[in-house]
Amino acid sequence: FNPEALRNLASRFEVAVVATVSSEEEEKAVLDKLASAGCFQDGLKKHRVMFSSSIQGRVSMIRQLQPAVHFDSNNELCESLRGKVPDVQLVESSARLIGAVETWKPKPAAA
C-alpha cells in the first residue's frame, strides 16, 4: 500500500479501490488505513472502495465498473481482465503504480 501514490491518483482521476478481504474486520482495517493516510481528503470517494473475498470476485467487480484502464499487481487478475477491460496494466507493486500511471498512454480507438 502506497498512500502517497493513491492520494496522487485520487486527486487527478476517478479511482476505485477493490480490495481482497476475508472479514468485516479486514474491511474496517482497510477503510481506517485509507482514512488515516488522508486518501479520502485527497479525492478518493468512500463509496468507491469495494471488497471481495476472492480474485474472481474482484474481476467481476472491475468488469462491472467498466474502467478505461486497470492497474494491478496480481497477474492472475490481470490475465482474467484481458479482453474485457480496454487496457490492463500489470505493475510490480503499488510502489511502482505512480510511474506506471505517469507513463500510461491510452490505446488508440479501433477504426
PDB file of C-alpha atoms in Angstrom:
ATOM      1  CA  PHE A   1       0.000   0.000   0.000  1.00  0.00           C
ATOM      2  CA  ASN A   2       1.451   3.291  -1.121  1.00  0.00           C
ATOM      3  CA  PRO A   3      -0.744   6.077   0.305  1.00  0.00           C
ATOM      4  CA  GLU A   4       1.131   8.856  -1.497  1.00  0.00           C
ATOM      5  CA  ALA A   5       0.558   7.188  -4.863  1.00  0.00           C
ATOM      6  CA  LEU A   6      -3.122   6.591  -4.134  1.00  0.00           C
ATOM      7  CA  ARG A   7      -3.665  10.181  -2.940  1.00  0.00           C
ATOM      8  CA  ASN A   8      -1.941  11.467  -6.069  1.00  0.00           C
ATOM      9  CA  LEU A   9      -4.133   9.328  -8.322  1.00  0.00           C
ATOM     10  CA  ALA A  10      -7.349  10.143  -6.461  1.00  0.00           C
ATOM     11  CA  SER A  11      -6.672  13.859  -6.750  1.00  0.00           C
ATOM     12  CA  ARG A  12      -6.420  13.570 -10.559  1.00  0.00           C
ATOM     13  CA  PHE A  13      -8.646  10.677 -11.623  1.00  0.00           C
ATOM     14  CA  GLU A  14     -11.840   8.871 -10.646  1.00  0.00           C
ATOM     15  CA  VAL A  15     -10.343   5.979  -8.717  1.00  0.00           C
ATOM     16  CA  ALA A  16     -11.932   2.801  -7.414  1.00  0.00           C
ATOM     17  CA  VAL A  17     -10.189   0.553  -4.911  1.00  0.00           C
ATOM     18  CA  VAL A  18     -11.145  -3.123  -4.936  1.00  0.00           C
ATOM     19  CA  ALA A  19      -9.517  -4.988  -2.049  1.00  0.00           C
ATOM     20  CA  THR A  20      -9.442  -8.681  -1.227  1.00  0.00           C
ATOM     21  CA  VAL A  21     -10.508  -9.295   2.374  1.00  0.00           C
ATOM     22  CA  SER A  22     -11.909 -12.216   4.331  1.00  0.00           C
ATOM     23  CA  SER A  23     -13.868 -10.456   7.090  1.00  0.00           C
ATOM     24  CA  GLU A  24     -15.691  -7.300   8.077  1.00  0.00           C
ATOM     25  CA  GLU A  25     -12.805  -6.567  10.454  1.00  0.00           C
ATOM     26  CA  GLU A  26     -10.409  -6.543   7.481  1.00  0.00           C
ATOM     27  CA  GLU A  27     -12.786  -4.214   5.594  1.00  0.00           C
ATOM     28  CA  LYS A  28     -12.773  -1.817   8.544  1.00  0.00           C
ATOM     29  CA  ALA A  29      -8.973  -2.023   8.768  1.00  0.00           C
ATOM     30  CA  VAL A  30      -8.642  -1.100   5.066  1.00  0.00           C
ATOM     31  CA  LEU A  31     -11.044   1.844   5.439  1.00  0.00           C
ATOM     32  CA  ASP A  32      -9.232   3.008   8.581  1.00  0.00           C
ATOM     33  CA  LYS A  33      -5.867   2.793   6.834  1.00  0.00           C
ATOM     34  CA  LEU A  34      -7.159   4.798   3.851  1.00  0.00           C
ATOM     35  CA  ALA A  35      -8.651   7.415   6.182  1.00  0.00           C
ATOM     36  CA  SER A  36      -5.545   7.753   8.328  1.00  0.00           C
ATOM     37  CA  ALA A  37      -3.416   8.118   5.181  1.00  0.00           C
ATOM     38  CA  GLY A  38      -5.577  11.060   4.037  1.00  0.00           C
ATOM     39  CA  CYS A  39      -6.866   9.337   0.909  1.00  0.00           C
ATOM     40  CA  PHE A  40     -10.474  10.453   1.443  1.00  0.00           C
ATOM     41  CA  GLN A  41      -9.372  14.082   1.807  1.00  0.00           C
ATOM     42  CA  ASP A  42      -7.486  13.914  -1.498  1.00  0.00           C
ATOM     43  CA  GLY A  43     -10.366  12.780  -3.686  1.00  0.00           C
ATOM     44  CA  LEU A  44     -10.980   9.083  -3.062  1.00  0.00           C
ATOM     45  CA  LYS A  45     -14.688   8.533  -2.506  1.00  0.00           C
ATOM     46  CA  LYS A  46     -15.596   6.125   0.281  1.00  0.00           C
ATOM     47  CA  HIS A  47     -18.328   4.531  -1.851  1.00  0.00           C
ATOM     48  CA  ARG A  48     -15.648   3.658  -4.449  1.00  0.00           C
ATOM     49  CA  VAL A  49     -13.832   1.372  -2.002  1.00  0.00           C
ATOM     50  CA  MET A  50     -15.143  -2.133  -2.549  1.00  0.00           C
ATOM     51  CA  PHE A  51     -14.326  -5.514  -1.099  1.00  0.00           C
ATOM     52  CA  SER A  52     -14.293  -9.122  -2.240  1.00  0.00           C
ATOM     53  CA  SER A  53     -13.117 -12.351  -0.679  1.00  0.00           C
ATOM     54  CA  SER A  54     -11.703 -13.734  -3.937  1.00  0.00           C
ATOM     55  CA  ILE A  55      -9.773 -12.778  -7.053  1.00  0.00           C
ATOM     56  CA  GLN A  56     -12.718 -13.828  -9.226  1.00  0.00           C
ATOM     57  CA  GLY A  57     -14.994 -11.544  -7.201  1.00  0.00           C
ATOM     58  CA  ARG A  58     -12.593  -8.664  -7.805  1.00  0.00           C
ATOM     59  CA  VAL A  59     -12.573  -9.477 -11.528  1.00  0.00           C
ATOM     60  CA  SER A  60     -16.382  -9.326 -11.614  1.00  0.00           C
ATOM     61  CA  MET A  61     -16.470  -6.003  -9.786  1.00  0.00           C
ATOM     62  CA  ILE A  62     -13.841  -4.454 -12.028  1.00  0.00           C
ATOM     63  CA  ARG A  63     -15.686  -5.613 -15.150  1.00  0.00           C
ATOM     64  CA  GLN A  64     -18.913  -4.035 -13.838  1.00  0.00           C
ATOM     65  CA  LEU A  65     -17.086  -0.730 -13.261  1.00  0.00           C
ATOM     66  CA  GLN A  66     -16.040  -0.701 -16.942  1.00  0.00           C
ATOM     67  CA  PRO A  67     -12.808   1.217 -16.388  1.00  0.00           C
ATOM     68  CA  ALA A  68     -10.784   2.629 -19.264  1.00  0.00           C
ATOM     69  CA  VAL A  69      -7.691   1.172 -17.623  1.00  0.00           C
ATOM     70  CA  HIS A  70      -6.959  -1.116 -14.699  1.00  0.00           C
ATOM     71  CA  PHE A  71      -3.631  -1.275 -12.846  1.00  0.00           C
ATOM     72  CA  ASP A  72      -2.932  -4.266 -10.618  1.00  0.00           C
ATOM     73  CA  SER A  73      -0.053  -6.267  -9.184  1.00  0.00           C
ATOM     74  CA  ASN A  74      -1.903  -9.611  -9.387  1.00  0.00           C
ATOM     75  CA  ASN A  75      -1.039 -11.435 -12.605  1.00  0.00           C
ATOM     76  CA  GLU A  76      -3.993 -13.859 -12.376  1.00  0.00           C
ATOM     77  CA  LEU A  77      -6.430 -10.964 -12.060  1.00  0.00           C
ATOM     78  CA  CYS A  78      -4.836  -9.081 -14.961  1.00  0.00           C
ATOM     79  CA  GLU A  79      -4.992 -12.141 -17.202  1.00  0.00           C
ATOM     80  CA  SER A  80      -8.679 -12.603 -16.340  1.00  0.00           C
ATOM     81  CA  LEU A  81      -9.402  -8.993 -17.321  1.00  0.00           C
ATOM     82  CA  ARG A  82      -7.561  -9.010 -20.648  1.00  0.00           C
ATOM     83  CA  GLY A  83     -10.060  -8.682 -23.489  1.00  0.00           C
ATOM     84  CA  LYS A  84     -12.754  -7.484 -21.064  1.00  0.00           C
ATOM     85  CA  VAL A  85     -11.191  -4.183 -19.964  1.00  0.00           C
ATOM     86  CA  PRO A  86      -9.742  -1.972 -22.719  1.00  0.00           C
ATOM     87  CA  ASP A  87      -6.327  -1.596 -21.073  1.00  0.00           C
ATOM     88  CA  VAL A  88      -4.885  -3.769 -18.305  1.00  0.00           C
ATOM     89  CA  GLN A  89      -1.519  -2.877 -16.814  1.00  0.00           C
ATOM     90  CA  LEU A  90       0.390  -5.294 -14.592  1.00  0.00           C
ATOM     91  CA  VAL A  91       2.572  -3.388 -12.144  1.00  0.00           C
ATOM     92  CA  GLU A  92       5.229  -4.979  -9.942  1.00  0.00           C
ATOM     93  CA  SER A  93       3.909  -3.390  -6.766  1.00  0.00           C
ATOM     94  CA  SER A  94       1.878  -0.476  -5.507  1.00  0.00           C
ATOM     95  CA  ALA A  95       5.149   1.439  -5.166  1.00  0.00           C
ATOM     96  CA  ARG A  96       5.542   1.308  -8.958  1.00  0.00           C
ATOM     97  CA  LEU A  97       1.946   2.366  -9.603  1.00  0.00           C
ATOM     98  CA  ILE A  98       2.590   6.105  -9.951  1.00  0.00           C
ATOM     99  CA  GLY A  99       5.335   5.508 -12.513  1.00  0.00           C
ATOM    100  CA  ALA A 100       3.024   3.249 -14.494  1.00  0.00           C
ATOM    101  CA  VAL A 101       0.220   5.812 -14.430  1.00  0.00           C
ATOM    102  CA  GLU A 102       2.539   8.694 -15.331  1.00  0.00           C
ATOM    103  CA  THR A 103       3.806   6.869 -18.424  1.00  0.00           C
ATOM    104  CA  TRP A 104       0.472   5.278 -19.432  1.00  0.00           C
ATOM    105  CA  LYS A 105      -0.929   6.363 -22.772  1.00  0.00           C
ATOM    106  CA  PRO A 106      -4.478   5.417 -23.786  1.00  0.00           C
ATOM    107  CA  LYS A 107      -4.714   2.879 -26.571  1.00  0.00           C
ATOM    108  CA  PRO A 108      -5.931   4.391 -29.861  1.00  0.00           C
ATOM    109  CA  ALA A 109      -9.583   3.745 -30.662  1.00  0.00           C
ATOM    110  CA  ALA A 110     -10.201   0.911 -33.077  1.00  0.00           C
ATOM    111  CA  ALA A 111     -11.192   2.034 -36.569  1.00  0.00           C
TER     112      ALA A 111
END
